[in-house]
CSV table of C-alpha atoms and ligand atoms in Angstrom, one decimal:
chain,number,residue,atom,x,y,z
A,708,MET,CA,81.8,-54.9,-15.3
A,709,PHE,CA,80.3,-52.0,-17.3
A,710,ASN,CA,78.2,-54.5,-19.2
A,711,GLU,CA,77.2,-56.2,-15.9
A,712,GLU,CA,76.0,-52.9,-14.4
A,713,ASN,CA,73.9,-52.3,-17.5
A,714,GLN,CA,72.5,-55.8,-17.2
A,715,VAL,CA,71.6,-55.2,-13.5
A,716,LYS,CA,69.9,-51.9,-14.3
A,717,LYS,CA,67.9,-53.6,-17.1
A,718,TYR,CA,66.8,-56.5,-14.8
A,719,LEU,CA,65.9,-54.2,-11.9
A,720,LEU,CA,63.8,-51.9,-14.2
A,721,LYS,CA,62.0,-54.8,-15.6
A,722,TRP,CA,61.3,-56.2,-12.1
A,723,TYR,CA,60.2,-52.7,-11.0
A,724,SER,CA,57.7,-52.4,-13.9
A,725,LYS,CA,55.8,-55.3,-12.5
A,726,ASN,CA,56.5,-55.1,-8.7
A,727,ALA,CA,56.8,-51.5,-7.7
A,728,ARG,CA,55.3,-50.8,-4.3
A,729,ILE,CA,52.2,-48.6,-4.5
A,730,LEU,CA,53.1,-45.6,-2.4
A,731,PRO,CA,51.0,-42.4,-2.2
A,732,TRP,CA,54.0,-40.1,-3.0
A,733,ARG,CA,54.7,-42.0,-6.2
A,734,ASN,CA,51.5,-41.0,-8.1
A,735,LYS,CA,52.5,-39.7,-11.5
A,736,TYR,CA,52.2,-36.0,-11.9
A,737,ARG,CA,54.0,-34.6,-15.0
A,738,ASN,CA,56.3,-36.1,-17.5
A,739,ASN,CA,55.5,-39.5,-16.0
A,740,LEU,CA,57.3,-38.5,-12.8
A,741,PRO,CA,55.9,-38.1,-9.2
A,742,ASN,CA,54.8,-34.7,-7.9
A,743,PRO,CA,58.0,-33.0,-6.6
A,744,TYR,CA,56.1,-31.6,-3.6
A,745,PHE,CA,55.0,-35.1,-2.6
A,746,VAL,CA,58.5,-36.4,-3.0
A,747,PHE,CA,59.8,-33.5,-1.0
A,748,VAL,CA,57.4,-34.1,1.9
A,749,SER,CA,57.9,-37.9,1.9
A,750,GLU,CA,61.7,-37.6,2.0
A,751,TYR,CA,61.4,-35.5,5.2
A,752,MET,CA,59.0,-38.0,6.7
A,753,LEU,CA,61.0,-41.1,5.7
A,754,GLN,CA,64.2,-39.9,7.4
A,755,GLN,CA,64.3,-42.3,10.4
A,756,THR,CA,60.7,-43.6,10.0
A,757,THR,CA,59.6,-46.7,8.1
A,758,VAL,CA,57.6,-46.6,4.9
A,759,ASN,CA,54.6,-48.3,6.5
A,760,THR,CA,54.4,-45.7,9.3
A,761,VAL,CA,54.7,-42.8,6.9
A,762,LYS,CA,52.1,-44.0,4.4
A,763,ASN,CA,48.9,-43.0,6.3
A,764,LYS,CA,50.5,-39.9,7.8
A,765,PHE,CA,51.6,-38.8,4.4
A,766,GLN,CA,48.0,-39.2,2.9
A,767,ASN,CA,46.6,-37.1,5.7
A,768,PHE,CA,49.3,-34.5,5.3
A,769,VAL,CA,48.7,-33.9,1.6
A,770,ILE,CA,44.9,-33.8,2.2
A,771,LYS,CA,45.5,-31.0,4.7
A,772,TRP,CA,48.2,-29.2,2.8
A,773,PRO,CA,48.0,-30.3,-0.8
A,774,ASN,CA,50.7,-28.0,-2.2
A,775,LEU,CA,53.7,-26.1,-1.1
A,776,ASP,CA,51.8,-22.7,-1.1
A,777,LYS,CA,49.3,-24.1,1.4
A,778,LEU,CA,52.0,-25.6,3.6
A,779,ALA,CA,54.0,-22.4,3.6
A,780,GLN,CA,51.1,-20.5,5.2
A,781,ILE,CA,50.9,-22.5,8.4
A,782,ASN,CA,52.7,-22.0,11.7
A,783,GLU,CA,55.1,-24.3,13.6
A,784,PRO,CA,52.6,-25.5,16.3
A,785,GLN,CA,50.2,-26.7,13.5
A,786,ILE,CA,52.9,-28.9,11.9
A,787,LEU,CA,54.2,-30.1,15.2
A,788,LYS,CA,50.7,-31.2,16.3
A,789,PHE,CA,50.2,-33.0,13.0
A,790,TRP,CA,53.7,-34.7,13.3
A,791,SER,CA,52.8,-36.5,16.6
A,792,GLY,CA,53.4,-40.2,16.1
A,793,LEU,CA,56.3,-39.8,13.6
A,794,GLY,CA,58.9,-38.6,16.2
A,795,TYR,CA,62.0,-36.6,15.4
A,796,TYR,CA,60.2,-33.3,15.4
A,797,SER,CA,63.2,-31.3,14.1
A,798,ARG,CA,62.2,-32.8,10.7
A,799,ALA,CA,58.8,-31.1,10.9
A,800,ARG,CA,60.3,-27.8,11.8
A,801,ASN,CA,62.8,-28.0,9.0
A,802,LEU,CA,60.2,-29.0,6.5
A,803,LEU,CA,58.1,-26.0,7.4
A,804,LYS,CA,61.2,-23.7,7.3
A,805,SER,CA,62.1,-25.1,3.9
A,806,ALA,CA,58.5,-24.6,2.6
A,807,LYS,CA,58.6,-20.9,3.6
A,808,ILE,CA,61.9,-20.4,1.9
A,809,ILE,CA,60.7,-22.1,-1.3
A,810,ASN,CA,57.5,-20.0,-1.2
A,811,LYS,CA,59.5,-16.8,-1.0
A,812,LYS,CA,62.6,-17.6,-3.1
A,813,PHE,CA,61.4,-20.1,-5.7
A,814,ASN,CA,57.8,-19.2,-6.2
A,815,ASN,CA,56.5,-22.4,-4.6
A,816,LYS,CA,58.5,-24.6,-7.0
A,817,ILE,CA,60.7,-27.3,-5.4
A,818,PRO,CA,64.3,-26.5,-6.6
A,819,CYS,CA,65.8,-28.9,-9.0
A,820,SER,CA,69.4,-28.1,-8.5
A,821,TYR,CA,71.7,-29.8,-5.9
A,822,ASP,CA,73.1,-26.4,-4.7
A,823,GLU,CA,69.6,-25.0,-4.0
A,824,LEU,CA,68.3,-28.1,-2.4
A,825,ILE,CA,71.3,-28.7,-0.1
A,826,ASP,CA,70.9,-25.1,1.3
A,827,LEU,CA,67.4,-25.9,2.6
A,828,PRO,CA,67.0,-26.8,6.3
A,829,GLY,CA,67.1,-30.6,7.0
A,830,VAL,CA,68.3,-31.5,3.5
A,831,GLY,CA,71.5,-33.4,3.4
A,832,ASN,CA,73.4,-35.1,0.6
A,833,TYR,CA,71.1,-38.2,0.5
A,834,THR,CA,67.8,-36.2,0.6
A,835,ALA,CA,69.0,-33.7,-2.1
A,836,ASN,CA,69.9,-36.6,-4.4
A,837,ALA,CA,66.8,-38.6,-3.7
A,838,ILE,CA,64.6,-35.5,-4.7
A,839,LEU,CA,66.7,-34.8,-7.8
A,840,GLY,CA,66.6,-38.4,-8.9
A,841,ILE,CA,63.0,-39.4,-8.0
A,842,ALA,CA,61.2,-36.1,-8.7
A,843,PHE,CA,63.3,-34.7,-11.6
A,844,ASN,CA,64.8,-37.8,-13.1
A,845,LYS,CA,68.3,-36.4,-12.7
A,846,SER,CA,71.1,-38.9,-13.3
A,847,VAL,CA,72.1,-39.5,-9.6
A,848,MET,CA,72.2,-42.5,-7.2
A,849,PRO,CA,71.4,-41.6,-3.6
A,850,LEU,CA,72.7,-44.2,-1.1
A,851,ASP,CA,70.1,-45.4,1.4
A,852,ALA,CA,70.4,-48.5,3.5
A,853,ASN,CA,68.7,-50.7,0.9
A,854,ILE,CA,71.0,-49.6,-1.9
A,855,GLU,CA,74.1,-50.0,0.2
A,856,ARG,CA,73.1,-53.5,1.1
A,857,ILE,CA,72.5,-54.5,-2.5
A,858,LEU,CA,75.9,-53.0,-3.5
A,859,VAL,CA,78.0,-54.7,-0.8
A,860,ARG,CA,76.3,-58.0,-1.6
A,861,LEU,CA,76.7,-57.7,-5.4
A,862,HIS,CA,80.4,-57.1,-4.8
A,863,ALA,CA,80.8,-59.4,-1.8
A,864,ILE,CA,82.3,-56.6,0.3
A,865,ASP,CA,82.8,-58.2,3.7
A,866,LYS,CA,83.5,-55.1,5.7
A,867,PRO,CA,81.1,-53.1,7.8
A,868,ILE,CA,79.3,-50.6,5.6
A,869,ILE,CA,80.4,-47.7,7.8
A,870,LYS,CA,84.0,-48.5,6.7
A,871,VAL,CA,83.4,-48.6,3.0
A,872,LYS,CA,81.2,-45.6,2.4
A,873,LYS,CA,83.7,-44.1,-0.1
A,874,ASP,CA,83.9,-47.3,-2.1
A,875,LEU,CA,80.1,-47.5,-2.1
A,876,ARG,CA,79.8,-44.0,-3.4
A,877,TYR,CA,82.1,-44.9,-6.3
A,878,LEU,CA,80.2,-48.2,-7.0
A,879,ALA,CA,76.8,-46.4,-6.8
A,880,ASP,CA,77.8,-43.8,-9.4
A,881,LYS,CA,78.3,-46.7,-11.9
A,882,PHE,CA,74.6,-47.4,-11.6
A,883,LYS,CA,73.4,-44.0,-12.5
A,884,SER,CA,70.9,-43.9,-15.3
A,885,LYS,CA,70.6,-41.1,-17.9
A,886,ASN,CA,67.0,-41.6,-19.0
A,887,PHE,CA,65.4,-43.8,-16.3
A,888,SER,CA,66.9,-42.4,-13.1
A,889,SER,CA,63.6,-42.0,-11.2
A,890,ASP,CA,62.5,-45.6,-11.8
A,891,LEU,CA,65.9,-47.1,-11.3
A,892,ILE,CA,66.5,-45.4,-7.9
A,893,GLN,CA,63.1,-46.6,-6.8
A,894,SER,CA,63.6,-50.0,-8.2
A,895,PHE,CA,66.8,-50.4,-6.1
A,896,MET,CA,64.9,-49.2,-3.0
A,897,ASP,CA,62.0,-51.6,-3.6
A,898,TYR,CA,64.3,-54.5,-4.5
A,899,GLY,CA,66.1,-54.0,-1.2
A,900,SER,CA,62.9,-54.1,0.8
A,901,GLU,CA,61.2,-57.0,-1.1
A,902,ILE,CA,64.0,-59.3,-2.4
A,903,CYS,CA,67.5,-58.5,-1.2
A,904,LEU,CA,66.2,-58.4,2.4
A,905,PRO,CA,68.4,-57.6,5.3
A,906,ARG,CA,68.1,-61.0,7.0
A,907,ASN,CA,66.7,-63.5,4.5
A,908,PRO,CA,67.4,-62.4,1.0
A,909,LYS,CA,65.3,-64.3,-1.6
A,910,CYS,CA,68.3,-65.2,-3.7
A,911,GLU,CA,66.6,-68.1,-5.5
A,912,ASN,CA,64.0,-65.7,-6.9
A,913,CYS,CA,66.5,-62.9,-7.5
A,914,SER,CA,66.7,-61.8,-11.1
A,915,ILE,CA,70.2,-60.4,-10.6
A,916,ASN,CA,71.7,-63.4,-8.8
A,917,LYS,CA,74.0,-64.3,-11.6
A,918,PHE,CA,75.8,-61.0,-11.1
A,919,CYS,CA,75.9,-61.4,-7.3
A,920,GLN,CA,79.3,-62.3,-5.9
A,921,SER,CA,77.9,-63.0,-2.4
A,922,TYR,CA,75.4,-65.5,-3.8
A,923,LYS,CA,78.2,-67.2,-5.8
A,924,LYS,CA,80.3,-67.5,-2.7
A,925,ASN,CA,77.4,-68.2,-0.4
A,926,LEU,CA,78.1,-65.1,1.7
A,927,GLN,CA,74.7,-63.5,1.4
A,928,TYR,CA,73.8,-64.2,5.0
A,929,LYS,CA,77.1,-62.8,6.3
A,930,ILE,CA,77.1,-59.6,4.2
A,931,PRO,CA,76.6,-56.8,5.2
A,932,ASN,CA,79.1,-57.4,7.9
A,933,LYS,CA,77.5,-56.2,11.1
A,934,SER,CA,80.4,-56.6,13.4
A,935,LYS,CA,81.2,-53.0,14.0
A,936,ASN,CA,78.1,-51.3,12.6
A,937,LYS,CA,76.3,-51.0,15.9
A,938,ILE,CA,76.7,-47.7,17.6
A,939,LEU,CA,76.2,-48.0,21.3
A,940,LYS,CA,73.8,-45.3,22.4
A,941,THR,CA,74.1,-43.2,25.6
A,942,ILE,CA,71.5,-43.7,28.2
A,943,LYS,CA,69.9,-40.6,29.9
A,944,TYR,CA,67.7,-40.7,32.9
A,945,THR,CA,64.7,-38.7,34.0
A,946,ARG,CA,61.6,-38.9,36.2
A,947,ALA,CA,58.2,-37.8,34.8
A,948,TYR,CA,55.2,-36.7,36.9
A,949,VAL,CA,51.6,-37.1,35.7
A,950,ILE,CA,49.7,-34.8,38.0
A,951,VAL,CA,45.9,-35.0,37.8
A,952,ASN,CA,43.3,-32.5,39.2
A,953,GLU,CA,39.7,-33.1,40.4
A,954,ASN,CA,38.4,-32.5,36.8
A,955,ASN,CA,40.5,-35.3,35.4
A,956,GLU,CA,42.9,-33.0,33.8
A,957,ILE,CA,46.7,-33.5,33.4
A,958,LEU,CA,49.2,-30.8,34.2
A,959,VAL,CA,51.3,-29.8,31.2
A,960,ARG,CA,53.7,-27.1,30.1
A,961,ASN,CA,55.8,-26.2,27.1
A,962,ARG,CA,59.4,-27.4,26.8
A,963,PRO,CA,62.1,-24.7,26.3
A,964,SER,CA,62.3,-23.2,22.8
A,965,LYS,CA,65.7,-24.8,22.1
A,966,GLY,CA,66.9,-28.4,22.4
A,967,MET,CA,65.1,-31.7,22.2
A,968,LEU,CA,61.4,-31.5,21.5
A,969,ALA,CA,61.7,-27.7,21.6
A,970,SER,CA,58.5,-25.9,22.4
A,971,MET,CA,56.5,-29.1,22.6
A,972,LEU,CA,54.0,-29.9,25.4
A,973,GLU,CA,55.3,-32.1,28.2
A,974,VAL,CA,54.3,-33.3,31.6
A,975,PRO,CA,56.7,-32.1,34.3
A,976,ASN,CA,59.9,-34.0,34.4
A,977,ASP,CA,63.4,-33.7,35.8
A,978,ASN,CA,66.3,-32.5,33.7
A,979,TRP,CA,67.6,-35.4,31.6
A,980,VAL,CA,71.0,-36.6,32.9
A,981,LYS,CA,73.6,-39.2,32.1
A,982,ASN,CA,74.3,-40.1,35.7
A,983,LYS,CA,71.2,-41.3,37.6
A,984,ASN,CA,72.6,-40.0,40.9
A,985,LEU,CA,72.5,-36.5,39.5
A,986,LEU,CA,68.7,-36.4,39.1
A,987,SER,CA,67.1,-33.5,40.8
A,988,THR,CA,63.3,-33.1,41.3
A,989,ASP,CA,61.6,-30.7,39.0
A,990,GLN,CA,61.0,-27.3,40.7
A,991,ILE,CA,57.2,-27.2,40.2
A,992,VAL,CA,56.8,-30.8,41.5
A,993,LYS,CA,58.9,-30.0,44.5
A,994,LYS,CA,56.4,-27.4,45.7
A,995,LEU,CA,53.3,-29.6,45.2
A,996,LYS,CA,51.4,-31.0,48.1
A,997,THR,CA,50.8,-34.5,46.9
A,998,ASN,CA,51.8,-38.1,47.4
A,999,LEU,CA,53.6,-39.4,44.4
A,1000,LYS,CA,53.2,-43.0,43.5
A,1001,LEU,CA,55.6,-44.8,41.2
A,1002,LYS,CA,53.6,-46.2,38.3
A,1003,GLY,CA,56.4,-47.8,36.3
A,1004,SER,CA,59.3,-47.1,34.0
A,1005,PHE,CA,60.2,-47.4,30.4
A,1006,GLU,CA,62.9,-46.7,27.9
A,1007,TYR,CA,62.3,-44.5,24.8
A,1008,SER,CA,64.8,-44.4,22.0
A,1009,PHE,CA,65.8,-41.1,20.4
A,1010,SER,CA,68.2,-41.0,17.5
A,1011,HIS,CA,71.3,-40.4,19.6
A,1012,PHE,CA,70.4,-41.7,23.0
A,1013,ASP,CA,67.9,-43.7,25.0
A,1014,LEU,CA,65.8,-42.1,27.7
A,1015,GLU,CA,65.0,-44.2,30.8
A,1016,THR,CA,62.1,-42.7,32.6
A,1017,GLU,CA,60.5,-43.5,36.0
A,1018,ILE,CA,56.9,-42.4,36.0
A,1019,PHE,CA,55.1,-41.0,39.0
A,1020,TYR,CA,51.4,-40.2,39.5
A,1021,GLY,CA,49.8,-37.7,41.9
A,1022,ASN,CA,46.5,-35.8,42.5
A,1023,ILE,CA,46.2,-32.2,43.4
A,1024,LYS,CA,43.4,-29.6,43.5
A,1025,LYS,CA,43.4,-27.3,40.5
A,1026,ALA,CA,43.5,-24.3,42.7
A,1027,GLN,CA,47.1,-25.3,43.9
A,1028,LEU,CA,48.3,-24.2,40.4
A,1029,SER,CA,45.8,-21.7,39.2
A,1030,ASN,CA,47.8,-20.4,36.3
A,1031,ALA,CA,49.0,-23.7,35.0
A,1032,ASN,CA,48.0,-25.5,31.7
A,1033,TRP,CA,45.9,-28.6,31.8
A,1034,ILE,CA,44.7,-31.0,29.2
A,1035,LYS,CA,41.8,-33.5,29.6
A,1036,ILE,CA,42.8,-37.1,30.2
A,1037,SER,CA,40.1,-38.2,27.8
A,1038,THR,CA,41.8,-36.3,24.9
A,1039,TYR,CA,45.5,-36.4,25.8
A,1040,ASN,CA,46.1,-38.5,22.7
A,1041,LYS,CA,45.0,-35.6,20.4
A,1042,SER,CA,46.6,-32.9,22.4
A,1043,GLY,CA,49.9,-32.5,20.5
A,1044,LEU,CA,52.0,-34.2,23.2
A,1045,PRO,CA,55.0,-35.8,21.6
A,1046,THR,CA,55.0,-39.6,21.5
A,1047,VAL,CA,57.4,-40.0,24.4
A,1048,MET,CA,55.1,-37.9,26.6
A,1049,LYS,CA,52.0,-39.8,25.4
A,1050,LYS,CA,53.6,-43.1,26.5
A,1051,ILE,CA,54.4,-41.6,29.9
A,1052,VAL,CA,50.7,-40.6,30.4
A,1053,GLU,CA,49.5,-43.9,29.0
A,1054,ILE,CA,51.5,-45.8,31.7
A,1055,ALA,CA,50.4,-43.5,34.5
A,1056,VAL,CA,46.6,-43.2,34.0
B,760,SF4,S1,71.4,-62.9,-5.1
B,760,SF4,FE1,70.6,-62.6,-3.0
B,760,SF4,S2,72.1,-61.4,-2.0
B,760,SF4,FE2,72.5,-61.2,-4.2
B,760,SF4,S3,71.4,-59.4,-4.9
B,760,SF4,FE3,70.1,-61.2,-5.2
B,760,SF4,S4,68.9,-61.3,-3.3
B,760,SF4,FE4,70.6,-60.0,-2.9
């Protein structure tokens, strides 16, 4: 198998030299490797968000904050406002915390050791290895969904991925490269998103099909085995209230400084509960003198649960809440509301 692994590496590198995706964080910087700061930012953005969504956002991010020193000087509300549209705001907070640590401790240089990287907020085993491999050409093999899929197919492992994580770690280590780690890792990633696709792998055009046990046994559509991969998410319930004054402004406030969407702007909404019968009307809304109209409902998916929201609309005079915060309806999209709140407003107005 040793020889086969070397062959697979050779074929993937060759394929990558002609077919690599053009991604803004890959521009070569020094030693023919990408800019470590770009890789660092992109790895935070790519956690739970697709490459296509990240592309434009990333471009604007590095135009605004082109290096780590610049990023380390900003404050949390600035990065949270920018992050709108990407979701999972804890990543933005962690990215900024990490930038400030690197600024102080490492003189603005992204660390190139596993131990230093793994200590940074929001950096787990995968992210640390991805940065080491892609930005510094270290001989590692991070395991993302694309690489896992290629490995279980190459070896025709017909068990849910979640159950064979240890085996995959062992198999992935066999594909580490001493000299071409950065390109090889990215070639695996690109191959998984262009050729060894989740649903319809392009086996006939695959340059490594002669090494693929799933292809030989015609199992490529059954592997990865999905049977027990699905994690059923909890559903939580809330009611949200879009309250508008005579100046076409929407009532907003800041969320608590801890927990989901901490410190972000929101429209008033009830505490999120798992049992719909336990919903209790928000304190501010209770006191308002307005007729609330149900405008619709929708479900928003967070990483660990889905949030089912009924959306109500009401009008009040601004004087009813003289000390409250308001944002213009015409500019709510640029106001720093997180995506879930923007969708609520969008349905209501
Ligand atoms: S032959 Fe098909 S299943 Fe196997 S690695 Fe190639 S594309 Fe993937």
